[in-house]
Short mmCIF file of C-alpha atoms in Angstrom, two decimals:
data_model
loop_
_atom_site.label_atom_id
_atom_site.label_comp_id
_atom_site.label_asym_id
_atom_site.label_seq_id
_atom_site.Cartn_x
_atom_site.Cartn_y
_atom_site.Cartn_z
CA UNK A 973 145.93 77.95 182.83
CA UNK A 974 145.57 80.96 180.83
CA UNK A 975 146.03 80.88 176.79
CA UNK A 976 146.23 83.98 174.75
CA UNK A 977 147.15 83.54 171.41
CA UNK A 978 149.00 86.58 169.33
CA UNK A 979 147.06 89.59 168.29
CA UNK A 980 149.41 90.54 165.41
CA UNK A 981 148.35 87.25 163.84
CA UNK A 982 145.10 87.07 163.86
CA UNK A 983 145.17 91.02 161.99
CA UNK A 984 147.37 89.13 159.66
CA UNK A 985 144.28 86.87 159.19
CA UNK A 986 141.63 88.84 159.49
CA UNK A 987 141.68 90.11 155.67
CA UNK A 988 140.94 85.93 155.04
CA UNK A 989 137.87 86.39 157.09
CA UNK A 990 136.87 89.16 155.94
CA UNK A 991 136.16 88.28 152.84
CA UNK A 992 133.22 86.12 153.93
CA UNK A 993 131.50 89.53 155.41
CA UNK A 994 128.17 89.93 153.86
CA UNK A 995 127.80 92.56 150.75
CA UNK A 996 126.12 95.34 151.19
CA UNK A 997 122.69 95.65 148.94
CA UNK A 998 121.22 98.48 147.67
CA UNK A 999 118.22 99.86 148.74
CA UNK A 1000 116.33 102.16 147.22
CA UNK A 1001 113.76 105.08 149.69
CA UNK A 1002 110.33 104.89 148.23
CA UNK A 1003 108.44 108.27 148.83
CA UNK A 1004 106.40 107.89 151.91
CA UNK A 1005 102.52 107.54 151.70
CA UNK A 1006 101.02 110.30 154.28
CA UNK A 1007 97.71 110.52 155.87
CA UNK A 1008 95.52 113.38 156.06
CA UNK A 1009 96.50 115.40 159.45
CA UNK A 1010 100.38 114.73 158.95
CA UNK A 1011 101.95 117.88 157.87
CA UNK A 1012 104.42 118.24 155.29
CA UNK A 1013 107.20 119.48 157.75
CA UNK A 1014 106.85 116.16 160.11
CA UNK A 1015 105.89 113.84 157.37
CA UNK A 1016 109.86 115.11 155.55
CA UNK A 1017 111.24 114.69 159.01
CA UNK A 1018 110.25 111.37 159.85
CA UNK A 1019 111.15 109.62 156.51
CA UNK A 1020 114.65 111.32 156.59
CA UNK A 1021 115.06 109.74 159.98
CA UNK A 1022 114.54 106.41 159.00
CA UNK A 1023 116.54 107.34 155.98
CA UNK A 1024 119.80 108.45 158.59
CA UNK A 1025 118.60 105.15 160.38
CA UNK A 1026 119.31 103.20 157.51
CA UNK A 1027 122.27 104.72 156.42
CA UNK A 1028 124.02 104.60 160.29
CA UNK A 1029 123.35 100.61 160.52
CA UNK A 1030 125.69 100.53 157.75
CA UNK A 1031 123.70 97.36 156.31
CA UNK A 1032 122.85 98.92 152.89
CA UNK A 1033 124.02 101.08 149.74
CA UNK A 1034 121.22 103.66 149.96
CA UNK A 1035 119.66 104.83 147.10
CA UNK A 1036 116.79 107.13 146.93
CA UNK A 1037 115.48 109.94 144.08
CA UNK A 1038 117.12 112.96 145.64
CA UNK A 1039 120.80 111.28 146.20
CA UNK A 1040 121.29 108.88 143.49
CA UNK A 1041 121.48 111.70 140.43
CA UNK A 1042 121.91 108.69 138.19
CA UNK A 1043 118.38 107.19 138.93
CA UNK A 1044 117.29 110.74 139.33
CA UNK A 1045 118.04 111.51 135.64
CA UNK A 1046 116.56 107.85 134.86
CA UNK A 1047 113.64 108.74 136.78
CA UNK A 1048 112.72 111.66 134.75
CA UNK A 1049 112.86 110.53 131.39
CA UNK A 1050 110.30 108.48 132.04
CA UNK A 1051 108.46 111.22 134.05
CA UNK A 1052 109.21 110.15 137.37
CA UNK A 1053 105.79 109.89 139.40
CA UNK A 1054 103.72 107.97 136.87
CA UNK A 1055 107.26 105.87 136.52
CA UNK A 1056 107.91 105.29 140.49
CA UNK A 1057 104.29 104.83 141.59
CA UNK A 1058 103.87 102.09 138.44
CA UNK A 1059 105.42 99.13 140.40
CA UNK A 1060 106.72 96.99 137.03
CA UNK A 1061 107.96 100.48 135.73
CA UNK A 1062 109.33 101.06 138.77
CA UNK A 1063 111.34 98.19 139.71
CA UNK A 1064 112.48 97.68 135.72
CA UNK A 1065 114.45 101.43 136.51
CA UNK A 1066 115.81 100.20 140.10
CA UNK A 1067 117.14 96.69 138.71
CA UNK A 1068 118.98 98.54 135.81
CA UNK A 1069 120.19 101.06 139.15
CA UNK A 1070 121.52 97.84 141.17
CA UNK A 1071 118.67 98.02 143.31
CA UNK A 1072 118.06 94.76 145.36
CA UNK A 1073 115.58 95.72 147.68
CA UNK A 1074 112.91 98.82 147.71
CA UNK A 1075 111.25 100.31 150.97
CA UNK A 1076 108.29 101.94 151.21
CA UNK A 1077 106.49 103.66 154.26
CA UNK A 1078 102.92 104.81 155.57
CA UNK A 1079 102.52 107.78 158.31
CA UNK A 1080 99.57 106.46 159.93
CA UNK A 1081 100.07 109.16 162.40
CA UNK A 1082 101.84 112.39 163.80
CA UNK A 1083 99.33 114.62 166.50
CA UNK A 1084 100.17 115.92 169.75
CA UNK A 1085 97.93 115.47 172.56
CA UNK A 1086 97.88 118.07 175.11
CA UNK A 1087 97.30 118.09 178.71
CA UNK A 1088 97.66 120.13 181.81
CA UNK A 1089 99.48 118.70 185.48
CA UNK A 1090 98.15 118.83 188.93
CA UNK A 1091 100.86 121.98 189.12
CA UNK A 1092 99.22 123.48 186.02
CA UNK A 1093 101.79 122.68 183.94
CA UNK A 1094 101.20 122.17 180.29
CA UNK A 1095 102.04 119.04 178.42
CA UNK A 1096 102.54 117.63 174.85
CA UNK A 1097 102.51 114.38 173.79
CA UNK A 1098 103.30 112.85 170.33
CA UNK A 1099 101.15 110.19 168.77
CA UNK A 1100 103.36 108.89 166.41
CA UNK A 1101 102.64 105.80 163.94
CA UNK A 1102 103.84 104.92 160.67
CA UNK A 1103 104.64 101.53 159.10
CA UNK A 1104 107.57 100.44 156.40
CA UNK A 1105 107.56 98.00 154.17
CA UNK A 1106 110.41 95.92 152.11
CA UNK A 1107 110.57 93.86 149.60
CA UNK A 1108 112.80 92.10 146.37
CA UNK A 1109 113.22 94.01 143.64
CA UNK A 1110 113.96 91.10 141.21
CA UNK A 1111 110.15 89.63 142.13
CA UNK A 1112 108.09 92.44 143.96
CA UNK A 1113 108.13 89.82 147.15
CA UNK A 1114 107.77 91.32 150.43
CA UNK A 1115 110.59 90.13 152.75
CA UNK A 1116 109.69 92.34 155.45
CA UNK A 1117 107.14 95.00 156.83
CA UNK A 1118 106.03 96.01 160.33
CA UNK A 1119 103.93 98.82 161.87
CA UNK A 1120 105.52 101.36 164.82
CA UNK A 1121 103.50 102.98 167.11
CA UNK A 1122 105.05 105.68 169.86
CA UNK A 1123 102.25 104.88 172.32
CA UNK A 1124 102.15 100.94 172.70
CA UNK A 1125 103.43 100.40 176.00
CA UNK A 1126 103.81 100.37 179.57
CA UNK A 1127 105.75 103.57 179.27
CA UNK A 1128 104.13 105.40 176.60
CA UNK A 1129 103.97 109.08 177.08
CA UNK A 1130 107.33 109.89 179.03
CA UNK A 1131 110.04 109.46 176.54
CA UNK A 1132 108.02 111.04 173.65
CA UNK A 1133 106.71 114.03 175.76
CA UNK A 1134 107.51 117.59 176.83
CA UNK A 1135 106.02 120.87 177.35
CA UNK A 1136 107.18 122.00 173.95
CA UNK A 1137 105.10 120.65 171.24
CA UNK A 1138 108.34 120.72 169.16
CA UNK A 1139 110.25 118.77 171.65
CA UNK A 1140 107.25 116.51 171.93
CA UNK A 1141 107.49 116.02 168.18
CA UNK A 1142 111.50 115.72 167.98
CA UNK A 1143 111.56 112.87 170.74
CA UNK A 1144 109.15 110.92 169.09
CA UNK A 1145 110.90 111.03 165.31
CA UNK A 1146 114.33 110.54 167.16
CA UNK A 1147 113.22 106.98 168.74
CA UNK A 1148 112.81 106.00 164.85
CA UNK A 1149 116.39 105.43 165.26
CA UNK A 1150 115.87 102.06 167.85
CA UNK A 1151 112.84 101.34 165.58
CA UNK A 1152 115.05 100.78 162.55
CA UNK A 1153 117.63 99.35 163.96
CA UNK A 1154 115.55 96.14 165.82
CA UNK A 1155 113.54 95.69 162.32
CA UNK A 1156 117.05 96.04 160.84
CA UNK A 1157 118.59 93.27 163.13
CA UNK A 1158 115.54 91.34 162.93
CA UNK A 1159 114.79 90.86 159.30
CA UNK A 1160 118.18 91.43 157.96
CA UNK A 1161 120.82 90.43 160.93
CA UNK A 1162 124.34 90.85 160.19
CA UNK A 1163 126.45 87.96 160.10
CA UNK A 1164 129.93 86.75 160.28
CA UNK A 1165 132.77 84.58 162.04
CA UNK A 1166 134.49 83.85 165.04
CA UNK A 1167 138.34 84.26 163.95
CA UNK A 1168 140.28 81.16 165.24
CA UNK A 1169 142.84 83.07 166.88
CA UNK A 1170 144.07 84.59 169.91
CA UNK A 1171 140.42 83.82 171.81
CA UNK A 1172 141.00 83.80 175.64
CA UNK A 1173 140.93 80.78 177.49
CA UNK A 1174 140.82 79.56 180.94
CA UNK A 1175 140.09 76.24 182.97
CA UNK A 1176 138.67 74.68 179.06
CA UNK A 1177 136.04 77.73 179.41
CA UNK A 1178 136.39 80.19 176.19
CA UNK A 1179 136.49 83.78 177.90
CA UNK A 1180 136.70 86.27 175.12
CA UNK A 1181 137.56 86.41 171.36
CA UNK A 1182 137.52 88.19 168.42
CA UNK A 1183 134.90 87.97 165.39
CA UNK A 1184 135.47 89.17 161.72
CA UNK A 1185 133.26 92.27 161.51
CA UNK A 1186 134.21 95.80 162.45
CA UNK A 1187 133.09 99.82 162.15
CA UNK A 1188 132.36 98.88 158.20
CA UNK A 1189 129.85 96.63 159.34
CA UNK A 1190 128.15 98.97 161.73
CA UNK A 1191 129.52 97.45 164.49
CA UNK A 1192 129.48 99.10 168.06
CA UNK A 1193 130.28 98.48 171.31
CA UNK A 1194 127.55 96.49 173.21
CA UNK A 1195 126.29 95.03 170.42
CA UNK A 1196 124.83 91.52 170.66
CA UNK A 1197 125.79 88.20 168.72
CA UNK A 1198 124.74 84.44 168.77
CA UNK A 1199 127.19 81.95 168.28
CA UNK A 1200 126.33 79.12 166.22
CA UNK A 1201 128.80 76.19 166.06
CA UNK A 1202 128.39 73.59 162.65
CA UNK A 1203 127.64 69.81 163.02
CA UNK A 1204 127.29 67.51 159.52
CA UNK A 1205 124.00 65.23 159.45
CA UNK A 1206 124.41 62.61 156.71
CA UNK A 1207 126.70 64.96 155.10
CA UNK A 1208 124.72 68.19 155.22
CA UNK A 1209 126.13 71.14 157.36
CA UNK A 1210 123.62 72.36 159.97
CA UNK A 1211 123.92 75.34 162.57
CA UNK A 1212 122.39 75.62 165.94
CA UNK A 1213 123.14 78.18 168.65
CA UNK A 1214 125.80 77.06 171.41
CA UNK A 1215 126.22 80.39 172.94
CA UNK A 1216 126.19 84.38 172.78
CA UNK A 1217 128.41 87.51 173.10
CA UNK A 1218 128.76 90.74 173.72
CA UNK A 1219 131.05 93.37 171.77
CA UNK A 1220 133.60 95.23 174.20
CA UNK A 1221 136.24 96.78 171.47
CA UNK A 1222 135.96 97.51 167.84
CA UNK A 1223 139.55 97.22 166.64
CA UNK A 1224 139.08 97.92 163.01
CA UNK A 1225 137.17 97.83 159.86
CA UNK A 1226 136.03 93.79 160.12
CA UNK A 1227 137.80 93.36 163.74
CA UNK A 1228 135.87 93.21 167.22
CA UNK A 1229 137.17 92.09 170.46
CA UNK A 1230 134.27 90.03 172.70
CA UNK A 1231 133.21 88.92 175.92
CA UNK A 1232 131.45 85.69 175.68
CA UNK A 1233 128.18 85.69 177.89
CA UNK A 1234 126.77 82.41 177.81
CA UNK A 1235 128.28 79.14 176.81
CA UNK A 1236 131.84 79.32 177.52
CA UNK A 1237 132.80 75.77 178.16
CA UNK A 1238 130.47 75.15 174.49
CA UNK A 1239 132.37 77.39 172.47
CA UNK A 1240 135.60 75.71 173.85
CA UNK A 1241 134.49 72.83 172.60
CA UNK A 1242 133.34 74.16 169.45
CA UNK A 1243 136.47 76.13 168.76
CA UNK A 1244 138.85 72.95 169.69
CA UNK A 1245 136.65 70.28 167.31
CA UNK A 1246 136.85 73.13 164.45
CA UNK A 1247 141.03 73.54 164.79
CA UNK A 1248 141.10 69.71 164.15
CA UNK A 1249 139.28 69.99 161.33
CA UNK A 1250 141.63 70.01 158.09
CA UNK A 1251 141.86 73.31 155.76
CA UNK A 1252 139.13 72.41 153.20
CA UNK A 1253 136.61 71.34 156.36
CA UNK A 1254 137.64 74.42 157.93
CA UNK A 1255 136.45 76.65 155.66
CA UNK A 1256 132.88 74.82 154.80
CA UNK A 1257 132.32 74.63 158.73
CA UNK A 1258 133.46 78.20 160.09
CA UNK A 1259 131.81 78.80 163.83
CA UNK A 1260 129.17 81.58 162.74
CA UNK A 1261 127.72 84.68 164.57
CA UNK A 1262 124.48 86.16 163.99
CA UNK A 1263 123.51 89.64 165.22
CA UNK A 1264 120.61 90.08 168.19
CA UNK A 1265 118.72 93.00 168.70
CA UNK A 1266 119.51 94.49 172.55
CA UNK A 1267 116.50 94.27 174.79
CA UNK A 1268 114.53 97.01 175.00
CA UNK A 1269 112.11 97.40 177.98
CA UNK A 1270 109.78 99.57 176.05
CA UNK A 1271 109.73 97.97 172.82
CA UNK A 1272 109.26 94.51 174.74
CA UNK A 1273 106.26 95.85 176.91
CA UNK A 1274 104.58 97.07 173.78
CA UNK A 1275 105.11 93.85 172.29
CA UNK A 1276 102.92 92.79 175.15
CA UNK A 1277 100.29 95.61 174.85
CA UNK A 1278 100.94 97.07 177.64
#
């Protein structure tokens, strides 16, 4: 038997469930660190791509020196490079800017290695490494940091090369993109609900539903979620994973439709114990989704070194 419960109500709802999306923190762009041999050109390109990177995940408020004029003008009354490179100085001016977190980077890296084909063509290769680094404002604590490299892997070479140097150098910056988005997912995942309404059911197996986040989350199509359903140990709510899915349809703001992947008959279950729950229950024991970063054959192989 096949249950489909109303659309139309569940966008009535939706506003309910949306209030439990996660607010968006502000950030604020540190000025790179740049190592001899990076010129100025490629060193500006590569932190304004993690910068756009940032921006498109849709996780954070940006903030950095040449877009916020407020903390601009802040900035330079107190003579902004002995203020921004002073870390208590520096995190006293984001904290009055509504600054949460602050990232700085390192380019390690940026060269182009050339070499020449059987046919005598002539190729370029970027050698591209740099590293970010986040941390609290509020305590100077670093939550996260992690070093990129554009040749660790199996399959190093192909995606970031080309005969143009230029191209060489373009590919490379433009993979920043998946960098920043896995260190985004894995460090800072986005969270949010599985709406209790018109999910897709068939033979006690949950099929598809629809979860509280949308385009103002930075939700796409194909993007990956865990599924973690609540269960009270001597009267303390814990979470563990009972399944995944996948988004096929981003219906609004904070609405997308799913497929679930794995653990249909689970979230069934979960979904069915969670509608018996009564109102108050309900709302301290909400079946929970957690975003997962997409495999990536290339990022996994130079995980592995090779």
């Amino acid at each position: 038997m096949l249950k489909k419960f109303i659309l139309s109500a569940a966008l009535v709802l939706a506003a309910a469930f949306a209030s439990n999306a996660q607010e968006k923190h502000r950030i604020y762009i540190n000025d790179f660190n740049v190592a001899e041999g990076v010129s100025e050109a490629d060193a500006a390109n590569i932190r304004q791509a993690v910068i756009d990177a940032i921006h498109k995940s849709q996780k954070f408020e940006l903030a950095t020196s040449d877009m916020e004029s407020a903390l601009s003008q802040e900035i330079n009354r107190r003579s902004s490079e002995a203020a921004m490179h002073d870390a208590a100085t520096r995190n006293e001016i984001l904290m009055a800017a509504g600054c949460q977190y602050v990232m700085s980077g390192d380019i390690i890296k940026c060269s182009l290695n050339k070499s020449t084909l059987d046919d005598g063509t002539v190729m370029y290769e970027c050698v591209l490494s740099y590293s970010i680094t986040v941390a609290e404002v509020a305590t100077s604590t670093t939550v996260a940091s992690q070093r990129f490299d554009s040749n660790n892997g199996l399959f190093s070479g192909s995606w970031n090369s080309s005969t143009s140097p230029e191209t060489a150098t373009a590919n490379a910056i433009k993979h920043i993109e998946k960098d920043i988005e896995g260190f985004i997912i894995e460090n800072f995942p986005t969270e949010g609900t599985i709406i209790p309404m018109d999910y897709e059911v068939k033979k006690d197996k949950m099929l598809s539903c629809y979860i509280d986040l949308g385009t103002s989350h930075g939700v796409k199509e194909g993007d990956l979620f865990s599924v973690l359903a609540a269960k009270v140990v001597i009267g303390q709510v814990t979470y563990s994973e009972i399944g995944k899915i996948k988004v096929e349809e981003v219906v609004s703001d904070n609405i997308s439709r799913c497929k679930v992947t794995k653990g249909q008959k689970e979230l069934f279950s979960a979904m069915e114990s969670y509608m018996a729950l009564d109102e108050a229950s309900q709302s301290q024991q909400p079946i929970k989704i957690k975003a997962e970063a997409k495999t990536d054959v290339l990022g996994a192989m130079g995980k592995l070194g090779l």
